[in-house]
Amino acid sequence: MTNDKHLDYDALNALKDVMEDDFLLLIETFLADSKGRVLTLQSLKNSTDSDAIRRAAHSFKGSCSNLGVLHLASLCGSVEHKALGANVENFAEDLRCIEEEFVLVQKMLADYLQ
């Protein structure tokens, strides 16, 4: 997958222009908030509570979408959709993909800021 599928650089650049000096704070806040969202999803790893999984995935998807973190938003959207249909059998694998993508996004955002 190419870098442009992970992050929407046009969206990031637009946010950077609008936020100016607060852009770094926005990224830091997103990363800290996302770590908490990953922890929430991890706490549900062995759960069969599809509604709790759906809500957590939906919330994380929205946060990612707002910043242009495209692939991570898509992964969360997929989990949300599956959980809406009470399909959480493969949630552990989906969570692994979310975790791996988040690690990559953290690196890509750090590179973008430099």
Tab-separated table of N, CA and C in Angstrom:
chain	number	residue	atom	x	y	z
A	1	MET	N	0.846	-1.172	0.000
A	1	MET	CA	0.000	0.000	0.000
A	1	MET	C	0.890	1.233	0.000
A	2	THR	N	0.597	2.177	-0.863
A	2	THR	CA	1.395	3.387	-0.945
A	2	THR	C	1.025	4.341	0.186
A	3	ASN	N	1.945	5.264	0.449
A	3	ASN	CA	1.741	6.206	1.547
A	3	ASN	C	0.458	7.010	1.415
A	4	ASP	N	0.055	7.349	0.180
A	4	ASP	CA	-1.121	8.181	0.021
A	4	ASP	C	-2.403	7.456	0.421
A	5	LYS	N	-2.360	6.177	0.588
A	5	LYS	CA	-3.533	5.431	1.054
A	5	LYS	C	-3.641	5.479	2.580
A	6	HIS	N	-2.533	5.706	3.242
A	6	HIS	CA	-2.532	5.748	4.702
A	6	HIS	C	-2.962	7.115	5.222
A	7	LEU	N	-2.413	8.156	4.618
A	7	LEU	CA	-2.695	9.522	5.053
A	7	LEU	C	-3.146	10.359	3.865
A	8	ASP	N	-4.082	11.239	4.122
A	8	ASP	CA	-4.515	12.214	3.121
A	8	ASP	C	-3.679	13.466	3.348
A	9	TYR	N	-2.611	13.591	2.577
A	9	TYR	CA	-1.700	14.714	2.775
A	9	TYR	C	-2.340	16.050	2.417
A	10	ASP	N	-3.279	16.053	1.489
A	10	ASP	CA	-3.991	17.291	1.183
A	10	ASP	C	-4.781	17.762	2.407
A	11	ALA	N	-5.444	16.826	3.071
A	11	ALA	CA	-6.200	17.169	4.283
A	11	ALA	C	-5.261	17.642	5.391
A	12	LEU	N	-4.135	16.953	5.554
A	12	LEU	CA	-3.170	17.366	6.575
A	12	LEU	C	-2.626	18.761	6.283
A	13	ASN	N	-2.295	19.016	5.018
A	13	ASN	CA	-1.770	20.333	4.650
A	13	ASN	C	-2.811	21.427	4.874
A	14	ALA	N	-4.070	21.124	4.576
A	14	ALA	CA	-5.136	22.097	4.803
A	14	ALA	C	-5.298	22.380	6.296
A	15	LEU	N	-5.262	21.332	7.102
A	15	LEU	CA	-5.353	21.518	8.556
A	15	LEU	C	-4.161	22.317	9.075
A	16	LYS	N	-3.003	22.029	8.526
A	16	LYS	CA	-1.794	22.751	8.935
A	16	LYS	C	-1.927	24.241	8.625
A	17	ASP	N	-2.470	24.555	7.457
A	17	ASP	CA	-2.672	25.961	7.089
A	17	ASP	C	-3.672	26.645	8.017
A	18	VAL	N	-4.748	25.943	8.342
A	18	VAL	CA	-5.789	26.521	9.188
A	18	VAL	C	-5.335	26.616	10.649
A	19	MET	N	-4.710	25.563	11.136
A	19	MET	CA	-4.347	25.489	12.556
A	19	MET	C	-3.077	26.283	12.889
A	20	GLU	N	-2.249	26.491	11.896
A	20	GLU	CA	-0.985	27.212	12.057
A	20	GLU	C	-0.183	26.665	13.238
A	21	ASP	N	0.060	27.495	14.241
A	21	ASP	CA	0.909	27.089	15.376
A	21	ASP	C	0.295	25.985	16.224
A	22	ASP	N	-1.017	25.771	16.117
A	22	ASP	CA	-1.689	24.744	16.911
A	22	ASP	C	-1.715	23.385	16.213
A	23	PHE	N	-1.146	23.309	15.021
A	23	PHE	CA	-1.185	22.050	14.267
A	23	PHE	C	-0.451	20.935	15.012
A	24	LEU	N	0.711	21.219	15.547
A	24	LEU	CA	1.463	20.208	16.298
A	24	LEU	C	0.641	19.694	17.478
A	25	LEU	N	-0.042	20.598	18.161
A	25	LEU	CA	-0.900	20.196	19.281
A	25	LEU	C	-2.023	19.279	18.786
A	26	LEU	N	-2.583	19.594	17.626
A	26	LEU	CA	-3.627	18.754	17.041
A	26	LEU	C	-3.110	17.332	16.804
A	27	ILE	N	-1.936	17.212	16.224
A	27	ILE	CA	-1.359	15.891	15.954
A	27	ILE	C	-1.057	15.167	17.264
A	28	GLU	N	-0.458	15.865	18.208
A	28	GLU	CA	-0.154	15.254	19.507
A	28	GLU	C	-1.423	14.783	20.204
A	29	THR	N	-2.463	15.593	20.135
A	29	THR	CA	-3.743	15.232	20.754
A	29	THR	C	-4.341	14.017	20.061
A	30	PHE	N	-4.295	14.005	18.730
A	30	PHE	CA	-4.800	12.852	17.976
A	30	PHE	C	-4.059	11.580	18.384
A	31	LEU	N	-2.741	11.642	18.459
A	31	LEU	CA	-1.952	10.451	18.791
A	31	LEU	C	-2.243	9.970	20.211
A	32	ALA	N	-2.309	10.885	21.163
A	32	ALA	CA	-2.602	10.496	22.553
A	32	ALA	C	-4.005	9.909	22.659
A	33	ASP	N	-4.961	10.567	22.008
A	33	ASP	CA	-6.335	10.091	22.017
A	33	ASP	C	-6.435	8.716	21.350
A	34	SER	N	-5.711	8.552	20.263
A	34	SER	CA	-5.750	7.281	19.532
A	34	SER	C	-5.174	6.139	20.348
A	35	LYS	N	-4.136	6.422	21.114
A	35	LYS	CA	-3.576	5.382	21.991
A	35	LYS	C	-4.648	4.892	22.956
A	36	GLY	N	-5.423	5.818	23.493
A	36	GLY	CA	-6.522	5.438	24.381
A	36	GLY	C	-7.582	4.634	23.651
A	37	ARG	N	-7.861	5.003	22.421
A	37	ARG	CA	-8.870	4.274	21.639
A	37	ARG	C	-8.397	2.857	21.314
A	38	VAL	N	-7.103	2.718	21.021
A	38	VAL	CA	-6.552	1.378	20.789
A	38	VAL	C	-6.653	0.557	22.066
A	39	LEU	N	-6.344	1.154	23.194
A	39	LEU	CA	-6.462	0.443	24.476
A	39	LEU	C	-7.900	0.006	24.729
A	40	THR	N	-8.848	0.862	24.399
A	40	THR	CA	-10.259	0.500	24.556
A	40	THR	C	-10.596	-0.704	23.691
A	41	LEU	N	-10.166	-0.665	22.436
A	41	LEU	CA	-10.417	-1.811	21.551
A	41	LEU	C	-9.725	-3.067	22.078
A	42	GLN	N	-8.500	-2.919	22.573
A	42	GLN	CA	-7.786	-4.070	23.128
A	42	GLN	C	-8.520	-4.658	24.323
A	43	SER	N	-9.139	-3.808	25.120
A	43	SER	CA	-9.877	-4.295	26.287
A	43	SER	C	-11.101	-5.113	25.868
A	44	LEU	N	-11.526	-4.949	24.622
A	44	LEU	CA	-12.691	-5.675	24.109
A	44	LEU	C	-12.296	-6.897	23.279
A	45	LYS	N	-11.011	-7.192	23.226
A	45	LYS	CA	-10.480	-8.249	22.352
A	45	LYS	C	-11.199	-9.583	22.518
A	46	ASN	N	-11.487	-9.960	23.728
A	46	ASN	CA	-12.128	-11.253	23.975
A	46	ASN	C	-13.616	-11.109	24.282
A	47	SER	N	-14.143	-9.943	23.987
A	47	SER	CA	-15.543	-9.667	24.289
A	47	SER	C	-16.457	-10.149	23.165
A	48	THR	N	-17.671	-10.446	23.547
A	48	THR	CA	-18.704	-10.737	22.550
A	48	THR	C	-19.731	-9.605	22.505
A	49	ASP	N	-19.414	-8.500	23.177
A	49	ASP	CA	-20.302	-7.340	23.220
A	49	ASP	C	-20.137	-6.554	21.918
A	50	SER	N	-20.865	-6.950	20.913
A	50	SER	CA	-20.711	-6.338	19.593
A	50	SER	C	-21.059	-4.850	19.612
A	51	ASP	N	-21.979	-4.437	20.472
A	51	ASP	CA	-22.328	-3.018	20.520
A	51	ASP	C	-21.167	-2.193	21.073
A	52	ALA	N	-20.502	-2.681	22.097
A	52	ALA	CA	-19.350	-1.960	22.653
A	52	ALA	C	-18.219	-1.887	21.626
A	53	ILE	N	-17.996	-2.970	20.909
A	53	ILE	CA	-16.975	-2.985	19.860
A	53	ILE	C	-17.358	-1.999	18.756
A	54	ARG	N	-18.618	-2.008	18.366
A	54	ARG	CA	-19.092	-1.104	17.316
A	54	ARG	C	-18.896	0.354	17.715
A	55	ARG	N	-19.284	0.693	18.939
A	55	ARG	CA	-19.154	2.072	19.403
A	55	ARG	C	-17.700	2.516	19.459
A	56	ALA	N	-16.825	1.643	19.952
A	56	ALA	CA	-15.397	1.981	20.036
A	56	ALA	C	-14.797	2.158	18.641
A	57	ALA	N	-15.153	1.262	17.731
A	57	ALA	CA	-14.629	1.353	16.365
A	57	ALA	C	-15.165	2.602	15.660
A	58	HIS	N	-16.450	2.899	15.878
A	58	HIS	CA	-17.066	4.074	15.258
A	58	HIS	C	-16.375	5.362	15.726
A	59	SER	N	-16.129	5.452	17.000
A	59	SER	CA	-15.492	6.629	17.570
A	59	SER	C	-14.082	6.822	17.009
A	60	PHE	N	-13.321	5.740	16.931
A	60	PHE	CA	-11.954	5.795	16.412
A	60	PHE	C	-11.980	6.137	14.920
A	61	LYS	N	-12.934	5.574	14.196
A	61	LYS	CA	-13.069	5.862	12.766
A	61	LYS	C	-13.279	7.355	12.544
A	62	GLY	N	-14.144	7.958	13.337
A	62	GLY	CA	-14.420	9.379	13.196
A	62	GLY	C	-13.202	10.236	13.460
A	63	SER	N	-12.481	9.893	14.487
A	63	SER	CA	-11.270	10.625	14.831
A	63	SER	C	-10.251	10.553	13.694
A	64	CYS	N	-10.078	9.364	13.146
A	64	CYS	CA	-9.135	9.171	12.036
A	64	CYS	C	-9.597	9.920	10.790
A	65	SER	N	-10.865	9.857	10.503
A	65	SER	CA	-11.418	10.525	9.324
A	65	SER	C	-11.203	12.032	9.397
A	66	ASN	N	-11.384	12.595	10.580
A	66	ASN	CA	-11.224	14.042	10.751
A	66	ASN	C	-9.812	14.519	10.436
A	67	LEU	N	-8.826	13.651	10.619
A	67	LEU	CA	-7.435	14.034	10.395
A	67	LEU	C	-6.903	13.539	9.054
A	68	GLY	N	-7.683	12.754	8.336
A	68	GLY	CA	-7.210	12.232	7.054
A	68	GLY	C	-6.363	10.980	7.178
A	69	VAL	N	-6.597	10.224	8.237
A	69	VAL	CA	-5.883	8.965	8.450
A	69	VAL	C	-6.753	7.871	7.821
A	70	LEU	N	-6.597	7.727	6.512
A	70	LEU	CA	-7.554	7.007	5.682
A	70	LEU	C	-7.645	5.506	5.944
A	71	HIS	N	-6.518	4.812	5.887
A	71	HIS	CA	-6.583	3.350	6.000
A	71	HIS	C	-7.018	2.925	7.402
A	72	LEU	N	-6.547	3.620	8.408
A	72	LEU	CA	-6.951	3.298	9.782
A	72	LEU	C	-8.449	3.543	9.955
A	73	ALA	N	-8.949	4.621	9.368
A	73	ALA	CA	-10.392	4.891	9.416
A	73	ALA	C	-11.158	3.765	8.722
A	74	SER	N	-10.629	3.293	7.608
A	74	SER	CA	-11.275	2.208	6.869
A	74	SER	C	-11.301	0.912	7.683
A	75	LEU	N	-10.191	0.603	8.341
A	75	LEU	CA	-10.140	-0.602	9.180
A	75	LEU	C	-11.151	-0.514	10.315
A	76	CYS	N	-11.239	0.651	10.940
A	76	CYS	CA	-12.208	0.841	12.018
A	76	CYS	C	-13.629	0.758	11.487
A	77	GLY	N	-13.851	1.300	10.294
A	77	GLY	CA	-15.166	1.222	9.671
A	77	GLY	C	-15.580	-0.204	9.384
A	78	SER	N	-14.619	-1.010	8.982
A	78	SER	CA	-14.904	-2.424	8.724
A	78	SER	C	-15.308	-3.145	10.007
A	79	VAL	N	-14.594	-2.872	11.098
A	79	VAL	CA	-14.939	-3.464	12.397
A	79	VAL	C	-16.321	-2.988	12.831
A	80	GLU	N	-16.579	-1.701	12.648
A	80	GLU	CA	-17.886	-1.148	13.010
A	80	GLU	C	-18.998	-1.863	12.239
A	81	HIS	N	-18.805	-2.025	10.946
A	81	HIS	CA	-19.811	-2.678	10.109
A	81	HIS	C	-20.040	-4.134	10.534
A	82	LYS	N	-18.943	-4.851	10.779
A	82	LYS	CA	-19.066	-6.247	11.216
A	82	LYS	C	-19.803	-6.326	12.555
A	83	ALA	N	-19.420	-5.445	13.481
A	83	ALA	CA	-20.034	-5.477	14.818
A	83	ALA	C	-21.507	-5.097	14.751
A	84	LEU	N	-21.864	-4.234	13.825
A	84	LEU	CA	-23.271	-3.873	13.653
A	84	LEU	C	-24.104	-5.108	13.312
A	85	GLY	N	-23.498	-6.029	12.585
A	85	GLY	CA	-24.159	-7.287	12.263
A	85	GLY	C	-23.846	-8.387	13.262
A	86	ALA	N	-23.309	-8.013	14.416
A	86	ALA	CA	-22.947	-8.952	15.490
A	86	ALA	C	-21.922	-9.984	15.025
A	87	ASN	N	-21.089	-9.594	14.065
A	87	ASN	CA	-20.039	-10.475	13.547
A	87	ASN	C	-18.708	-10.057	14.168
A	88	VAL	N	-18.401	-10.619	15.335
A	88	VAL	CA	-17.163	-10.259	16.035
A	88	VAL	C	-16.221	-11.458	16.183
A	89	GLU	N	-16.468	-12.516	15.417
A	89	GLU	CA	-15.635	-13.717	15.529
A	89	GLU	C	-14.177	-13.452	15.185
A	90	ASN	N	-13.923	-12.575	14.220
A	90	ASN	CA	-12.551	-12.304	13.778
A	90	ASN	C	-12.024	-10.974	14.315
A	91	PHE	N	-12.620	-10.498	15.398
A	91	PHE	CA	-12.235	-9.200	15.925
A	91	PHE	C	-10.768	-9.161	16.338
A	92	ALA	N	-10.233	-10.233	16.881
A	92	ALA	CA	-8.819	-10.242	17.299
A	92	ALA	C	-7.902	-9.990	16.109
A	93	GLU	N	-8.211	-10.572	14.970
A	93	GLU	CA	-7.406	-10.352	13.760
A	93	GLU	C	-7.585	-8.915	13.252
A	94	ASP	N	-8.821	-8.433	13.267
A	94	ASP	CA	-9.080	-7.050	12.858
A	94	ASP	C	-8.334	-6.079	13.770
A	95	LEU	N	-8.323	-6.370	15.052
A	95	LEU	CA	-7.628	-5.528	16.017
A	95	LEU	C	-6.127	-5.521	15.738
A	96	ARG	N	-5.577	-6.665	15.398
A	96	ARG	CA	-4.145	-6.743	15.062
A	96	ARG	C	-3.833	-5.819	13.886
A	97	CYS	N	-4.697	-5.809	12.892
A	97	CYS	CA	-4.506	-4.928	11.728
A	97	CYS	C	-4.585	-3.459	12.132
A	98	ILE	N	-5.519	-3.135	13.009
A	98	ILE	CA	-5.652	-1.761	13.506
A	98	ILE	C	-4.398	-1.361	14.273
A	99	GLU	N	-3.913	-2.232	15.125
A	99	GLU	CA	-2.707	-1.944	15.908
A	99	GLU	C	-1.512	-1.708	14.997
A	100	GLU	N	-1.335	-2.566	14.003
A	100	GLU	CA	-0.208	-2.431	13.076
A	100	GLU	C	-0.310	-1.134	12.280
A	101	GLU	N	-1.500	-0.812	11.827
A	101	GLU	CA	-1.693	0.419	11.064
A	101	GLU	C	-1.434	1.644	11.933
A	102	PHE	N	-1.851	1.593	13.187
A	102	PHE	CA	-1.621	2.725	14.080
A	102	PHE	C	-0.129	2.945	14.299
A	103	VAL	N	0.632	1.882	14.446
A	103	VAL	CA	2.090	2.009	14.587
A	103	VAL	C	2.667	2.704	13.342
A	104	LEU	N	2.222	2.283	12.175
A	104	LEU	CA	2.687	2.890	10.925
A	104	LEU	C	2.282	4.361	10.840
A	105	VAL	N	1.048	4.667	11.202
A	105	VAL	CA	0.552	6.045	11.151
A	105	VAL	C	1.359	6.940	12.092
A	106	GLN	N	1.697	6.439	13.264
A	106	GLN	CA	2.506	7.228	14.192
A	106	GLN	C	3.833	7.614	13.548
A	107	LYS	N	4.461	6.658	12.883
A	107	LYS	CA	5.742	6.923	12.211
A	107	LYS	C	5.553	7.899	11.057
A	108	MET	N	4.526	7.699	10.278
A	108	MET	CA	4.290	8.558	9.123
A	108	MET	C	3.985	9.996	9.551
A	109	LEU	N	3.232	10.155	10.617
A	109	LEU	CA	2.947	11.505	11.108
A	109	LEU	C	4.209	12.161	11.665
A	110	ALA	N	5.048	11.385	12.345
A	110	ALA	CA	6.319	11.930	12.839
A	110	ALA	C	7.186	12.372	11.666
A	111	ASP	N	7.240	11.568	10.615
A	111	ASP	CA	7.997	11.939	9.419
A	111	ASP	C	7.419	13.185	8.766
A	112	TYR	N	6.116	13.271	8.724
A	112	TYR	CA	5.437	14.430	8.118
A	112	TYR	C	5.775	15.713	8.878
A	113	LEU	N	5.878	15.622	10.177
A	113	LEU	CA	6.150	16.808	10.995
A	113	LEU	C	7.584	17.299	10.880
A	114	GLN	N	8.465	16.456	10.377
A	114	GLN	CA	9.881	16.860	10.268
A	114	GLN	C	10.180	17.593	8.999
